[in-house]
Short mmCIF file of C-alpha atoms and ligand atoms in Angstrom, two decimals:
data_model
loop_
_atom_site.label_atom_id
_atom_site.label_comp_id
_atom_site.label_asym_id
_atom_site.label_seq_id
_atom_site.Cartn_x
_atom_site.Cartn_y
_atom_site.Cartn_z
CA MET C 1 23.76 134.32 -127.09
CA ILE C 2 27.25 132.96 -126.73
CA HIS C 3 29.54 132.29 -123.79
CA GLN C 4 33.33 132.29 -124.02
CA PHE C 5 35.91 131.22 -121.50
CA TYR C 6 39.51 130.12 -121.37
CA LYS C 7 40.41 127.11 -119.33
CA LYS C 8 43.16 124.51 -119.14
CA GLY C 9 44.76 125.81 -122.31
CA HIS C 10 41.52 125.77 -124.28
CA TYR C 11 39.69 128.71 -125.80
CA ILE C 12 36.10 127.61 -125.44
CA VAL C 13 32.99 128.98 -127.11
CA LEU C 14 29.45 127.88 -126.39
CA ASP C 15 26.53 128.85 -128.57
CA VAL C 16 23.89 128.95 -125.89
CA ASP C 17 20.68 128.59 -127.83
CA THR C 18 21.72 125.53 -129.82
CA SER C 19 24.13 124.21 -127.17
CA THR C 20 26.91 123.96 -129.74
CA LEU C 21 30.30 123.65 -128.11
CA MET C 22 33.55 124.48 -129.87
CA THR C 23 37.18 125.17 -129.23
CA VAL C 24 39.03 127.79 -131.23
CA ASP C 25 42.52 129.25 -131.44
CA GLU C 26 43.44 132.38 -129.56
CA MET C 27 43.00 134.67 -132.55
CA THR C 28 39.55 133.30 -133.40
CA TYR C 29 38.56 133.64 -129.77
CA HIS C 30 39.23 137.36 -129.92
CA LEU C 31 37.60 137.70 -133.31
CA ILE C 32 34.44 136.09 -131.92
CA GLU C 33 34.54 138.47 -128.97
CA ASP C 34 34.56 141.42 -131.32
CA PHE C 35 32.57 139.99 -134.19
CA LEU C 36 29.27 141.71 -133.55
CA GLN C 37 30.87 145.03 -132.74
CA PHE C 38 33.14 145.59 -135.71
CA ASP C 39 32.84 145.05 -139.41
CA GLN C 40 35.26 142.78 -141.20
CA ASN C 41 37.65 145.47 -142.33
CA ALA C 42 37.89 146.81 -138.84
CA LEU C 43 38.55 143.29 -137.54
CA ILE C 44 41.32 142.78 -140.05
CA ALA C 45 42.86 146.13 -139.23
CA ARG C 46 42.71 145.30 -135.57
CA TYR C 47 44.12 141.78 -135.63
CA ALA C 48 46.26 141.49 -138.78
CA PRO C 49 49.32 143.11 -137.18
CA ARG C 50 49.29 140.46 -134.47
CA TYR C 51 48.22 137.35 -136.37
CA GLY C 52 48.76 138.08 -140.07
CA GLU C 53 46.16 139.22 -142.56
CA GLN C 54 45.50 135.90 -144.29
CA GLN C 55 45.02 134.10 -140.99
CA VAL C 56 42.50 136.67 -139.84
CA LYS C 57 40.61 136.50 -143.14
CA ASP C 58 40.47 132.70 -142.99
CA ALA C 59 39.16 132.74 -139.46
CA ILE C 60 36.49 135.27 -140.39
CA VAL C 61 35.33 132.96 -143.16
CA GLU C 62 35.05 130.11 -140.67
CA ILE C 63 33.12 132.21 -138.21
CA GLN C 64 30.79 133.28 -140.98
CA THR C 65 30.29 129.65 -141.98
CA MET C 66 29.30 128.77 -138.44
CA ILE C 67 26.85 131.65 -138.39
CA ASP C 68 25.36 130.58 -141.72
CA LYS C 69 24.91 127.06 -140.42
CA GLN C 70 23.13 128.54 -137.41
CA LEU C 71 25.63 127.23 -134.93
CA LEU C 72 27.05 130.50 -133.69
CA PHE C 73 25.41 133.70 -132.47
CA THR C 74 22.04 132.04 -132.74
CA ASP C 75 19.10 133.78 -131.20
CA HIS C 76 16.16 131.55 -130.43
CA ARG C 77 13.79 133.25 -128.09
CA TYR C 78 10.78 131.50 -126.74
CA ASP C 79 7.68 133.41 -125.91
CA PRO C 80 6.61 132.83 -122.28
CA ALA C 81 3.45 131.26 -123.67
CA PHE C 82 5.60 128.57 -125.30
CA TYR C 83 5.98 126.88 -121.95
CA HIS C 84 2.72 125.55 -120.64
CA GLY C 85 4.08 122.73 -118.52
CA HIS C 86 2.89 119.17 -118.64
CA ASP C 87 -0.48 117.96 -117.73
CA GLY C 88 -0.32 116.06 -114.47
CA VAL C 89 2.08 114.69 -111.88
CA LYS C 90 4.64 112.03 -112.73
CA ALA C 91 6.96 111.78 -109.74
CA LEU C 92 6.39 111.50 -106.02
CA CYS C 93 8.79 111.82 -103.18
CA LEU C 94 7.28 109.66 -100.47
CA HIS C 95 8.23 110.68 -96.99
CA ILE C 96 8.09 107.16 -95.72
CA ALA C 97 9.38 108.07 -92.27
CA HIS C 98 9.43 111.41 -90.58
CA ASP C 99 11.86 109.97 -88.13
CA CYS C 100 15.56 109.28 -88.25
CA ASN C 101 18.20 107.17 -86.58
CA LEU C 102 20.81 109.89 -87.02
CA LYS C 103 20.70 113.57 -86.18
CA CYS C 104 22.75 115.49 -88.66
CA ASP C 105 23.35 119.13 -87.84
CA TYR C 106 22.34 120.46 -91.20
CA CYS C 107 19.35 118.25 -91.86
CA PHE C 108 16.59 120.31 -93.47
CA ALA C 109 14.23 117.74 -92.03
CA SER C 110 15.12 119.03 -88.54
CA GLN C 111 16.56 115.71 -87.45
CA GLY C 112 13.96 113.77 -89.30
CA ASP C 113 10.68 115.08 -87.97
CA PHE C 114 10.25 117.93 -90.51
CA LYS C 115 9.11 120.40 -87.88
CA GLY C 116 6.18 118.13 -86.97
CA GLU C 117 5.57 115.00 -84.97
CA ARG C 118 7.69 111.97 -85.67
CA SER C 119 5.63 109.63 -87.78
CA LEU C 120 5.75 106.73 -90.21
CA MET C 121 3.72 106.47 -93.39
CA SER C 122 1.14 103.69 -93.25
CA LEU C 123 0.75 101.21 -96.07
CA GLU C 124 -2.73 102.57 -96.59
CA VAL C 125 -1.40 106.08 -97.28
CA GLY C 126 1.34 104.62 -99.48
CA LYS C 127 -1.21 102.75 -101.59
CA LYS C 128 -3.31 105.87 -101.89
CA ALA C 129 -0.25 107.71 -103.17
CA ILE C 130 0.23 105.07 -105.85
CA ASP C 131 -3.42 105.32 -106.90
CA PHE C 132 -3.14 109.09 -106.85
CA VAL C 133 -0.14 109.24 -109.16
CA ILE C 134 -1.58 106.68 -111.57
CA GLU C 135 -4.58 108.93 -111.97
CA ALA C 136 -2.65 112.22 -111.87
CA SER C 137 -0.03 111.15 -114.42
CA LYS C 138 -2.76 111.01 -117.08
CA HIS C 139 -1.28 109.96 -120.43
CA ARG C 140 2.31 109.69 -119.19
CA LYS C 141 3.65 106.19 -118.86
CA ASN C 142 6.81 106.56 -116.75
CA ILE C 143 6.30 107.29 -113.08
CA GLU C 144 9.00 107.80 -110.46
CA ILE C 145 8.65 107.06 -106.79
CA ASP C 146 11.42 108.11 -104.43
CA PHE C 147 11.45 106.66 -100.94
CA PHE C 148 12.69 109.45 -98.77
CA GLY C 149 12.61 110.45 -95.15
CA GLY C 150 13.87 111.04 -92.51
CA GLU C 151 15.22 107.59 -92.96
CA PRO C 152 13.04 105.38 -95.16
CA LEU C 153 14.55 102.10 -93.96
CA MET C 154 12.96 102.76 -90.57
CA ASN C 155 9.72 101.84 -92.28
CA PHE C 156 11.02 99.09 -94.54
CA ASP C 157 7.93 96.85 -94.47
CA VAL C 158 5.81 99.68 -95.81
CA VAL C 159 8.35 100.31 -98.58
CA LYS C 160 8.00 96.67 -99.61
CA GLY C 161 4.24 96.86 -99.41
CA ILE C 162 4.13 99.94 -101.62
CA VAL C 163 6.44 98.39 -104.21
CA ASP C 164 4.29 95.22 -104.35
CA TYR C 165 1.16 97.26 -104.71
CA ALA C 166 2.64 99.44 -107.46
CA ARG C 167 3.83 96.38 -109.37
CA LYS C 168 0.32 94.98 -109.26
CA ARG C 169 -1.20 98.27 -110.42
CA GLU C 170 1.42 98.48 -113.17
CA LYS C 171 0.00 95.36 -114.77
CA GLU C 172 -3.52 96.71 -114.61
CA THR C 173 -2.74 100.15 -115.95
CA GLY C 174 0.22 99.85 -118.32
CA LYS C 175 2.18 102.42 -116.32
CA ARG C 176 5.85 101.89 -115.51
CA PHE C 177 7.13 102.62 -112.02
CA ASN C 178 10.77 103.44 -111.34
CA PHE C 179 11.76 103.34 -107.69
CA THR C 180 14.61 105.12 -105.97
CA MET C 181 15.65 105.48 -102.36
CA THR C 182 17.76 107.91 -100.37
CA THR C 183 19.19 106.32 -97.23
CA ASN C 184 21.76 107.08 -94.55
CA GLY C 185 22.92 103.46 -94.48
CA VAL C 186 22.46 102.75 -90.77
CA LEU C 187 20.01 99.89 -91.35
CA LEU C 188 21.47 98.73 -94.63
CA ASP C 189 22.06 95.07 -93.76
CA GLN C 190 22.40 92.25 -96.26
CA GLU C 191 18.67 91.61 -96.50
CA LYS C 192 17.88 95.23 -97.25
CA ARG C 193 20.74 95.60 -99.68
CA ASP C 194 19.54 92.59 -101.63
CA TYR C 195 16.04 93.96 -101.70
CA LEU C 196 17.13 97.42 -102.84
CA ASN C 197 19.39 95.96 -105.48
CA ASP C 198 16.46 94.02 -106.89
CA THR C 199 13.89 96.77 -106.85
CA MET C 200 15.46 100.22 -106.91
CA GLN C 201 16.51 101.83 -110.16
CA ASN C 202 18.74 104.20 -108.24
CA VAL C 203 19.94 104.35 -104.66
CA VAL C 204 21.33 107.48 -103.08
CA LEU C 205 23.63 106.75 -100.15
CA SER C 206 24.48 109.56 -97.77
CA LEU C 207 28.13 109.75 -96.84
CA ASP C 208 29.99 113.05 -96.63
CA GLY C 209 33.56 111.91 -97.26
CA ARG C 210 36.48 111.76 -94.86
CA LYS C 211 35.64 110.31 -91.45
CA GLU C 212 36.33 113.50 -89.52
CA VAL C 213 34.28 115.57 -91.97
CA HIS C 214 31.41 113.14 -91.86
CA ASP C 215 31.46 112.68 -88.09
CA ARG C 216 31.48 116.36 -87.35
CA VAL C 217 27.98 116.85 -88.72
CA ARG C 218 26.39 113.43 -89.20
CA LYS C 219 25.86 112.22 -85.65
CA THR C 220 24.22 109.25 -84.04
CA LEU C 221 21.42 109.79 -81.55
CA ASN C 222 23.92 109.70 -78.69
CA ASP C 223 26.09 112.36 -80.32
CA LYS C 224 28.85 110.14 -81.65
CA GLY C 225 30.07 110.25 -85.22
CA SER C 226 28.19 107.88 -87.53
CA TYR C 227 30.97 107.09 -89.98
CA ASP C 228 31.95 103.76 -88.47
CA VAL C 229 28.34 102.65 -88.20
CA ILE C 230 27.49 103.27 -91.84
CA SER C 231 30.57 103.20 -94.04
CA GLU C 232 30.84 99.44 -94.12
CA ASN C 233 27.20 99.08 -95.16
CA ILE C 234 27.52 101.70 -97.82
CA LEU C 235 30.70 100.25 -99.29
CA ALA C 236 29.11 96.80 -99.35
CA MET C 237 26.10 98.25 -101.15
CA VAL C 238 28.29 99.97 -103.72
CA LYS C 239 30.08 96.71 -104.42
CA GLU C 240 26.91 94.69 -104.71
CA ARG C 241 25.25 97.30 -106.87
CA GLY C 242 27.16 96.12 -109.96
CA ASP C 243 26.08 98.04 -113.05
CA LYS C 244 23.01 99.51 -111.48
CA GLU C 245 22.71 103.20 -110.73
CA TYR C 246 23.67 104.60 -107.40
CA TYR C 247 25.16 107.76 -105.95
CA VAL C 248 27.16 108.26 -102.86
CA ARG C 249 25.91 111.67 -101.99
CA GLY C 250 27.64 113.95 -99.55
CA THR C 251 27.07 117.48 -98.36
CA TYR C 252 29.81 120.01 -97.95
CA THR C 253 29.58 122.89 -95.50
CA LYS C 254 31.72 125.77 -94.35
CA TYR C 255 33.67 123.18 -92.32
CA ASN C 256 35.03 121.38 -95.38
CA MET C 257 35.49 123.85 -98.15
CA ASP C 258 38.31 121.56 -99.29
CA PHE C 259 35.63 119.08 -100.35
CA SER C 260 37.59 117.84 -103.35
CA GLU C 261 39.52 115.88 -100.71
CA ASP C 262 36.27 114.20 -99.80
CA VAL C 263 35.55 113.35 -103.39
CA THR C 264 38.95 111.71 -103.81
CA PHE C 265 38.65 110.03 -100.43
CA LEU C 266 35.39 108.41 -101.54
CA ALA C 267 36.94 107.46 -104.86
CA GLU C 268 39.80 105.76 -103.05
CA GLN C 269 37.27 103.60 -101.23
CA GLY C 270 36.20 102.24 -104.61
CA ILE C 271 33.15 104.46 -105.01
CA ARG C 272 32.62 105.43 -108.62
CA GLU C 273 29.50 107.58 -108.62
CA ILE C 274 29.95 110.58 -106.40
CA SER C 275 27.83 113.64 -105.76
CA ILE C 276 28.88 116.25 -103.22
CA GLU C 277 26.54 119.18 -102.83
CA PRO C 278 26.64 122.48 -100.97
CA VAL C 279 24.61 122.53 -97.77
CA VAL C 280 21.31 124.36 -97.90
CA ALA C 281 21.10 126.39 -94.72
CA LYS C 282 19.81 129.58 -93.20
CA LYS C 283 22.34 132.43 -93.07
CA ASP C 284 22.89 132.35 -89.31
CA GLN C 285 24.17 128.76 -89.09
CA ASP C 286 27.89 128.30 -88.45
CA TYR C 287 28.18 125.80 -91.27
CA ALA C 288 26.25 127.85 -93.87
CA ILE C 289 28.01 128.77 -97.09
CA LEU C 290 27.77 132.47 -97.63
CA LYS C 291 28.69 134.87 -100.34
CA GLU C 292 32.09 135.60 -98.79
CA ASP C 293 32.95 131.88 -99.08
CA LEU C 294 32.38 131.86 -102.81
CA PRO C 295 35.95 132.49 -104.02
CA ARG C 296 37.21 129.61 -101.92
CA ILE C 297 34.40 127.30 -103.06
CA LEU C 298 34.88 128.13 -106.72
CA GLU C 299 38.59 127.52 -106.39
CA GLU C 300 37.83 124.11 -104.91
CA TYR C 301 35.76 123.16 -107.95
CA ASP C 302 38.83 123.97 -110.06
CA ILE C 303 41.00 121.82 -107.84
CA LEU C 304 38.52 119.00 -108.29
CA LEU C 305 38.65 119.49 -112.04
CA ASP C 306 42.45 119.17 -111.96
CA LYS C 307 42.18 115.99 -109.97
CA MET C 308 39.68 114.52 -112.37
CA ILE C 309 41.76 115.40 -115.39
CA ALA C 310 44.77 113.71 -113.80
CA ASP C 311 42.68 110.66 -112.96
CA TYR C 312 41.25 110.53 -116.43
CA ARG C 313 44.72 110.68 -117.97
CA GLU C 314 45.75 107.73 -115.86
CA GLN C 315 42.86 105.55 -116.95
CA PRO C 316 40.64 106.22 -119.95
CA GLU C 317 37.21 106.03 -118.30
CA GLY C 318 38.42 107.65 -115.09
CA SER C 319 38.16 105.82 -111.78
CA TYR C 320 35.22 107.92 -110.54
CA ARG C 321 32.61 110.35 -111.76
CA PHE C 322 31.31 113.52 -110.18
CA PHE C 323 27.60 114.11 -110.66
CA HIS C 324 27.90 117.74 -111.56
CA TYR C 325 30.73 117.21 -114.01
CA LEU C 326 28.67 114.82 -116.08
CA LEU C 327 27.05 116.24 -119.15
CA ASP C 328 25.35 114.44 -121.92
CA LEU C 329 25.91 116.87 -124.75
CA SER C 330 24.41 114.84 -127.53
CA ASN C 331 21.61 112.95 -125.76
CA GLY C 332 20.68 115.58 -123.23
CA PRO C 333 17.14 116.71 -122.65
CA CYS C 334 15.09 118.78 -125.07
CA VAL C 335 14.68 122.49 -124.57
CA TYR C 336 11.21 122.04 -123.17
CA LYS C 337 12.58 119.99 -120.32
CA ARG C 338 15.36 122.50 -119.77
CA LEU C 339 12.89 125.32 -119.48
CA SER C 340 10.95 123.60 -116.77
CA GLY C 341 13.86 122.69 -114.52
CA CYS C 342 12.95 120.59 -111.53
CA GLY C 343 9.20 120.42 -112.00
CA ALA C 344 8.43 120.87 -108.29
CA GLY C 345 4.77 121.54 -107.59
CA ASN C 346 3.73 120.22 -110.98
CA ASP C 347 5.47 117.13 -112.35
CA TYR C 348 6.84 116.42 -108.93
CA LEU C 349 5.21 116.42 -105.48
CA ALA C 350 6.21 115.35 -102.01
CA VAL C 351 3.83 113.30 -99.86
CA THR C 352 4.07 113.36 -96.05
CA PRO C 353 3.37 110.31 -93.84
CA GLU C 354 -0.11 111.74 -93.26
CA GLY C 355 -0.78 112.09 -97.00
CA ASP C 356 -0.34 115.85 -97.31
CA LEU C 357 0.99 117.14 -100.62
CA TYR C 358 3.78 119.69 -100.99
CA PRO C 359 5.63 121.07 -104.04
CA CYS C 360 8.79 119.16 -103.10
CA HIS C 361 10.65 117.67 -100.13
CA GLN C 362 12.26 121.03 -99.31
CA PHE C 363 8.88 122.67 -98.66
CA VAL C 364 7.41 119.96 -96.48
CA GLY C 365 6.12 121.38 -93.21
CA GLU C 366 5.76 124.94 -94.53
CA GLU C 367 2.02 125.25 -94.14
CA ARG C 368 1.53 127.92 -96.76
CA PHE C 369 2.98 125.63 -99.41
CA LYS C 370 0.67 122.74 -98.64
CA LEU C 371 -1.08 121.96 -101.90
CA GLY C 372 -3.71 119.53 -100.68
CA THR C 373 -3.90 115.92 -99.52
CA LEU C 374 -4.16 112.52 -101.16
CA ASP C 375 -7.85 112.54 -100.26
CA THR C 376 -8.71 115.99 -101.54
CA GLY C 377 -6.21 116.13 -104.41
CA LEU C 378 -4.54 119.39 -105.39
CA GLU C 379 -6.59 122.16 -103.85
CA GLN C 380 -4.26 125.13 -103.87
CA LYS C 381 -4.27 125.53 -107.60
CA GLU C 382 -2.73 129.02 -107.53
CA MET C 383 0.35 127.62 -105.82
CA SER C 384 0.85 124.98 -108.53
CA VAL C 385 0.41 127.70 -111.11
CA ALA C 386 3.02 129.83 -109.33
CA PHE C 387 5.50 126.96 -109.52
CA LYS C 388 4.71 126.33 -113.15
CA LYS C 389 5.22 130.00 -113.86
CA ALA C 390 8.62 129.93 -112.21
CA ASN C 391 10.25 128.52 -115.34
CA LEU C 392 13.27 129.84 -117.21
CA LEU C 393 11.28 132.10 -119.46
CA GLU C 394 9.75 134.01 -116.58
CA LYS C 395 12.91 134.65 -114.60
CA GLU C 396 14.78 137.73 -115.62
CA ASP C 397 18.14 136.59 -114.24
CA CYS C 398 17.86 133.26 -116.01
CA GLN C 399 16.89 134.77 -119.33
CA LYS C 400 20.17 136.68 -119.37
CA CYS C 401 22.22 133.75 -118.13
CA TRP C 402 24.45 131.77 -120.49
CA CYS C 403 24.10 128.72 -118.31
CA LYS C 404 20.32 128.51 -118.46
CA TYR C 405 19.95 125.38 -120.57
CA PHE C 406 22.30 123.40 -118.36
CA CYS C 407 20.94 124.71 -115.12
CA GLY C 408 17.23 124.77 -115.79
CA GLY C 409 16.62 127.77 -113.57
CA GLY C 410 17.84 126.75 -110.15
CA CYS C 411 16.15 125.44 -107.05
CA HIS C 412 12.84 127.05 -106.07
CA ALA C 413 13.45 126.28 -102.41
CA ASN C 414 16.76 128.12 -102.51
CA ALA C 415 15.18 131.04 -104.33
CA TYR C 416 12.37 131.23 -101.84
CA ASN C 417 14.59 130.84 -98.76
CA PHE C 418 16.94 133.60 -99.80
CA ASN C 419 14.80 135.95 -101.87
CA GLN C 420 11.25 135.20 -100.68
CA THR C 421 10.15 134.67 -104.26
CA LEU C 422 10.26 131.76 -106.68
CA LEU C 423 11.23 134.11 -109.47
CA LYS C 424 14.65 135.22 -108.32
CA PRO C 425 17.30 132.50 -108.07
CA TYR C 426 19.78 132.42 -105.19
CA ASP C 427 22.89 134.13 -106.59
CA VAL C 428 25.45 132.10 -104.61
CA ALA C 429 23.96 128.89 -106.01
CA CYS C 430 24.09 130.44 -109.49
CA GLU C 431 27.80 131.19 -109.23
CA ILE C 432 28.44 127.62 -108.11
CA GLU C 433 26.32 126.24 -110.92
CA LYS C 434 28.07 128.28 -113.59
CA LYS C 435 31.45 127.17 -112.31
CA ARG C 436 30.39 123.52 -112.32
CA VAL C 437 29.06 123.75 -115.86
CA GLU C 438 32.20 125.47 -117.19
CA ASN C 439 34.27 122.75 -115.59
CA ALA C 440 32.03 119.99 -116.89
CA LEU C 441 32.34 121.41 -120.41
CA THR C 442 36.11 121.64 -120.02
CA LEU C 443 36.30 118.02 -118.95
CA GLN C 444 34.28 116.99 -122.01
CA ILE C 445 36.64 118.93 -124.23
CA ILE C 446 39.71 117.38 -122.69
CA LYS C 447 38.25 113.92 -123.12
CA SER C 448 37.31 114.55 -126.71
CA GLU C 449 40.66 116.16 -127.61
CA GLU C 450 42.70 113.43 -126.06
CA HIS C 451 40.79 110.54 -127.53
CA MET A 1 37.98 124.11 -140.48
CA LYS A 2 41.36 125.18 -139.27
CA HIS A 3 40.46 127.66 -136.58
CA ILE A 4 37.26 126.24 -135.13
CA ARG A 5 36.78 122.75 -133.86
CA ILE A 6 33.24 121.63 -133.13
CA ILE A 7 33.06 119.45 -130.03
CA ASN A 8 29.34 119.12 -130.11
CA GLN A 9 26.94 120.29 -132.77
CA GLY A 10 23.87 121.15 -130.77
CA ASN A 11 20.29 121.03 -131.95
CA LEU A 12 18.57 122.37 -128.89
CA SER A 13 16.35 124.62 -130.90
CA ASP A 14 14.94 121.68 -132.82
CA ILE A 15 11.79 120.91 -130.90
CA LYS A 16 9.97 118.59 -133.25
CA ASN A 17 8.41 115.68 -131.32
CA LYS A 18 10.02 116.84 -128.12
CA GLY A 19 8.64 117.79 -124.78
CA CYS A 20 6.86 114.49 -124.18
CA GLY A 21 7.44 114.67 -120.44
CA GLU A 22 8.52 111.04 -120.06
CA CYS A 23 12.02 111.68 -118.73
CA GLN A 24 13.10 111.60 -115.12
CA THR A 25 12.38 114.59 -112.90
CA SER A 26 15.75 116.19 -112.34
CA CYS A 27 16.09 116.70 -108.62
CA GLN A 28 14.77 113.24 -107.92
CA SER A 29 17.75 111.47 -109.36
CA ALA A 30 20.77 112.32 -107.31
CA CYS A 31 21.15 115.51 -105.47
CA LYS A 32 17.87 116.60 -103.93
CA THR A 33 19.08 120.17 -103.51
CA SER A 34 19.49 121.65 -106.94
CA CYS A 35 18.21 120.92 -110.34
CA THR A 36 20.73 120.90 -113.19
CA VAL A 37 19.13 119.47 -116.26
CA GLY A 38 22.22 119.31 -118.47
CA ASN A 39 23.28 115.95 -117.10
CA GLN A 40 19.92 114.29 -117.55
CA GLN A 41 19.04 112.03 -120.41
CA CYS A 42 16.23 112.26 -122.86
CA GLN A 43 13.99 109.23 -122.47
CA GLN A 44 13.56 109.16 -126.25
CA SER A 45 17.25 108.54 -126.82
CA LYS A 46 17.55 105.72 -124.28
S1 SF4 E 1 11.96 112.55 -122.72
FE1 SF4 E 1 13.22 113.78 -124.06
S2 SF4 E 1 11.76 114.76 -125.47
FE2 SF4 E 1 10.58 114.01 -123.74
S3 SF4 E 1 10.48 115.81 -122.37
FE3 SF4 E 1 12.21 114.55 -121.72
S4 SF4 E 1 13.97 115.42 -122.74
FE4 SF4 E 1 12.14 116.19 -123.78
S1 SF4 E 2 22.61 129.83 -112.96
FE1 SF4 E 2 21.08 131.09 -111.90
S2 SF4 E 2 20.54 132.69 -113.38
FE2 SF4 E 2 21.55 131.03 -114.48
S3 SF4 E 2 19.90 129.75 -115.22
FE3 SF4 E 2 20.61 128.91 -113.27
S4 SF4 E 2 19.26 129.82 -111.77
FE4 SF4 E 2 19.06 131.03 -113.60
S1 SF4 E 3 12.67 123.13 -105.60
FE1 SF4 E 3 14.82 122.59 -105.32
S2 SF4 E 3 14.83 120.85 -103.94
FE2 SF4 E 3 12.74 121.09 -104.71
S3 SF4 E 3 12.63 119.71 -106.48
FE3 SF4 E 3 13.21 121.73 -107.23
S4 SF4 E 3 15.45 121.74 -107.30
FE4 SF4 E 3 14.80 120.04 -105.99
#
């Protein structure tokens, strides 16, 4: 399968199955479009008047060379049986606190309590989770633990206790733990920043962008905007983070479909690593992004691309990066990883403060998705199997999609929320994803052409 | 080649020694609402 598009003066061709990316001239672009439909004489007859016979013949030779090298029009199909998943769990999202010191309108955690009682994870449950994943990860060495909430810093002592315990178990077992945290920044004082900088491989800091955008949805418990409370902490954290990984992660909603302004606003504050994501919401919410908003949203991604190109031209490495415009074309993941996507319900599980296990943070509190507990282990085996089965090879839409090896098959929670099945991806999210990937590829091309 | 410029020569279909499962789970890393695997890194190439 191939995918062709024209953008920013470039005729771009992607060979999907090998992930070979190329730029071509206008004539070759059209020849590739028609290549499988017409024989060579017909192609020459068709295009020679416009481009000259010799030119057309030369281009055909080049196209044929690419085909012979198996870099164009490749067709690698994998039998559904090819994907059998991985044995065991290797990542946990620990819901350290089902409680929050903010109440953001769009929070899928329903203001931090995840549709249940407010609660904090005990150290005992946290340790059990560590023991569980050591066992469940089987032969795999690298384990990821994300401290999530609600707001994990509301239960900071338990975070520290869990990290200490995991470090001790690391020595005994030869496993390697990587820690990450997602925080809203309210409690991010110097002591906590120092601690997180020492221990966390990645820190995700929630900030939506411009003050008025942020304040409209991210509110304090007494209904004021939270921007002034958190921005200083977050900016200090970014500064102190040095070379270590972090993301300032915002959410855009129907209220700020001009979200590229928020990206550049964050960049102007000196933030380099930026991720702004569409809100996940039920249809009836005022702030939900619906199908009719798509043209505007897609346009905004193009505006963001323009801004990033301009920034990049001003300074070689660019002054900021946008998570979804990053692509590692040469060191990216293997096809096996790309087939499996997010790994929810198999590689990845969420653990509630009580020790209940769910496929991922987005399903927490939905009783029918409860997979088991830390005490009983994974009991609902059919549910894990259903998640494993929801890989690229089993989804009809994805099989036909040019974007599949960049996307990985979309978010199961989105698919389930909108289509009541794990096997049909949410089409609005797909359109956004395809736009982001086209733009990310374009940015790569511009960087490589201008270097 | 005069008409085609290769930006990246992909080898996605080469699966020898791949699929070890040691790399980071995608959603975990940054966004928590989508997956996107194209911007992840292979642990083997780190
Ligand atoms: S570490 Fe590399 S080879 Fe192993 S599963 Fe991940 S992407 Fe594939
Ligand atoms: S964009 Fe949609 S159809 Fe395409 S691979 Fe992703 S989830 Fe599947
Ligand atoms: S189902 Fe969605 S939210 Fe859950 S881990 Fe997968 S991509 Fe992330």
